[in-house]
Amino acid sequence: MSRAERAQSTGQRTDQRTDQRTDQRTDQRTGEQAGRRTGPADGTYARTPSPLWTFGLLRSELVTTFRRWRTLALLAVLAAVPVLVGVAVKIETSDGSAVGGDGEGPAFIAQITNNGLFLVLTALAATLPFFLPMAVGVIAGDAIAGEANAGTLRYLLVAPAGRARLLIVKGATTIVFCLVATVVVAVSALVVGALLFPLGEVTTISGTRIGLAEGLARALLIALVVAASLIGLAALGLFVSTLTNSGIAAMATTVGLLITVQILDQIPQLDALRPYFFPHYWLSFADLLRDPVHWDDLLRNLGLQGVYAAVFGSAAWARFTTRDVTV
Amino acid sequence: MAPFKSDDNATAGSPTADGTGNRRGGRRKAARYVVPVTVVGVAAATIGLVPAFAGSGDPDLPKITAQELIEKIAASDVQQLSGTVKISTDLGLPDLSGLEGSLGAGGGADGDEGSAADPSAKLPELASGTHTLRVAADGPDKQKLSLLDEASEYSLIHNGDDVWAYDSGSNEVYHATGAEADMQDGAEDGAKRGEEGGADGKSGVVPEDVPATPGELTEEALKAVDDTTSVTVDGTMQVAGRDAYKLLIEPKQAGSTVGAISVAVDAETGLPLKFTLTPASGGAAVVDAGFTKVDFSAPSAATFDFTPPEGAKVTEADDLEAQAAEERDAGQLPESDEELAAGLEDLGDLEGLKVIGEGWSSIAAFDTGGEGLSAAPSGDGDLGGLLNSFGDEVSGKFGAGTVFSTRLVNVLITDDGKAYAGAVTKEALVKAANADR
């Protein structure tokens, strides 16, 4: 993004925020701002904003995030991955040969030609190691640091959002992005798969068969699990974002940490530590396609993401609520 | 977390507050980091303590003698079960799985000989690392054994006359029927488990059963029980949520590398639930196989149904055998896979094999017929050099030789081409070689 563009988008964003917040502010907190600044030391206030205010803030935050060109570009790249995979498989198998016969390539790629539904799984398996978490890292890293960088953080805090509340809203937006990004990949893959390949009964990786409807339900569940797998990274990115005033630095740090941890996860000598790395169980989503479903690693993955979210979420809170916001 | 309270604290820490406020604010700031640290602590404590508590309650079971327990294992007649088995093997061998994989892939690229779903290519994988298996059985005709890989699964399904093997990673199917299926009982034993002494799988297609489940491993261990062994009941334990007796098998003789074998036997059904082989040298178990989940009700019938998915490459056992025979005739291809798989058992057919000693410390001695490894001029073969780098040079009355060690089995190859192998220490091998002269 060029400097001019950024300046422009920042300007727009500030305007937008100010507009929306002014509306809500007028009836909810007239004249309270001055009182807040010099507020009573025991922390009591005459009025607290209604809970709806949080939803207003969340809505405004979601609109701002998903209207950004950067976000749309990230989603477009993610949507392009299944198209690429689908077309490549189609071209390679057009002469009747099999693809990935030796078990090479992303998981499930050998099954795509027989059932387009497997393109959803292949696309998720192909994007989960890097594309998806990178996109989440960008959004999460930008959450607080980007505002500080653009000089809009002060304005947000001047509004009676409260720091913890603002952080919660930022975290919720990041998690919504995790879900949207995953769903974009899955839906794009489903559309491409249905267009290029036949759909039908699904053979689970245990060799049993399930109907197409159950197959679709499992694919949806897999998309949800993949989205949940990204929560740990989202919390980590949010924490990094509270440490710095530079959005770029926060994004780079988050994505750098992701790559570092993924490399460490490949080192056999770290066997004792590996189960505690957040990407360790990422591919466990495939266990949903076993028959019966093998829950052990899936639950471990979700638990691990929960622990990461709790640790880095509370660390982000500790940092953000105590730091001096000067920009 | 009330947002306004936090704002207030932030204000207290701000430069507008007086000196006292600053210090108090600083402390409050630090206090906030107690929350994430506490979360880490609680998580670590949970991870560390829950398994410890879960394993602490040894069940109270009536006393039983070792003899009764062994009879109980023999009488065990479990026809229906489903469960998850975790098997870890650590023989102390260098991890060559990657190398093996790339070699296999290279071979596969040449042509379409063999199949990734061929059991003889797949089951030896169990010999190293940690694997999760699923077993299901419903009577003698229906068994299923699945090897769970990351994002793929290898299933071996025996249903009546058919034996199917399906490798989801490569989408390849291997199929054998009728008489052949019977011959494959060896491999199917994994799922069969409850059955006593399944047919001897002497088929050339499927390797002699790779013991994968606690039951099979126990069977092997009990075969070795004789008067050189002490067998005791060593209390009780819980395995996969079931009460079990612990059977401890220890070699009495010195010189064996086997420290102890402990088997957890289900108190109700007599089914071995967990098998652990610890080396005499201490450290982690060499083989540790146990149920993590077990259910003795009948698995659903659909578990054993298999229809090859559309587009999957199906290899028929008949075709494969014919092809192999053809290649053998043409002298193109040594049956390297099968030879490897037959492994130690082939040693039994070697000319001039003799067994020194008895029981656990018995040593197999044979003439390799060739020059010893070290006899090869060092500049000649890289392979010899490579092999020597794995081994230790030893010498004694017998001359000089090289000992190749794993955590369980040691092999001594002398410079004049004699080989001594056994689950015994290096010293015992040298002693045997000296005595053999």
Short mmCIF file of C-alpha atoms in Angstrom, two decimals, chain A residues 5-15 150-152:
data_model
loop_
_atom_site.label_atom_id
_atom_site.label_comp_id
_atom_site.label_asym_id
_atom_site.label_seq_id
_atom_site.Cartn_x
_atom_site.Cartn_y
_atom_site.Cartn_z
CA GLU A 5 -3.30 5.32 -0.15
CA ARG A 6 -2.63 4.60 3.45
CA ALA A 7 -3.12 8.18 4.43
CA GLN A 8 -6.36 8.15 2.51
CA SER A 9 -7.64 4.95 4.02
CA THR A 10 -6.67 6.11 7.47
CA GLY A 11 -8.57 9.30 6.87
CA GLN A 12 -11.59 7.36 5.72
CA ARG A 13 -11.43 5.07 8.66
CA THR A 14 -11.23 7.82 11.17
CA ASP A 15 -14.18 9.51 9.54
CA ALA A 150 -2.50 5.17 12.19
CA GLY A 151 -3.04 7.38 15.21
CA THR A 152 -6.60 6.16 15.68
#
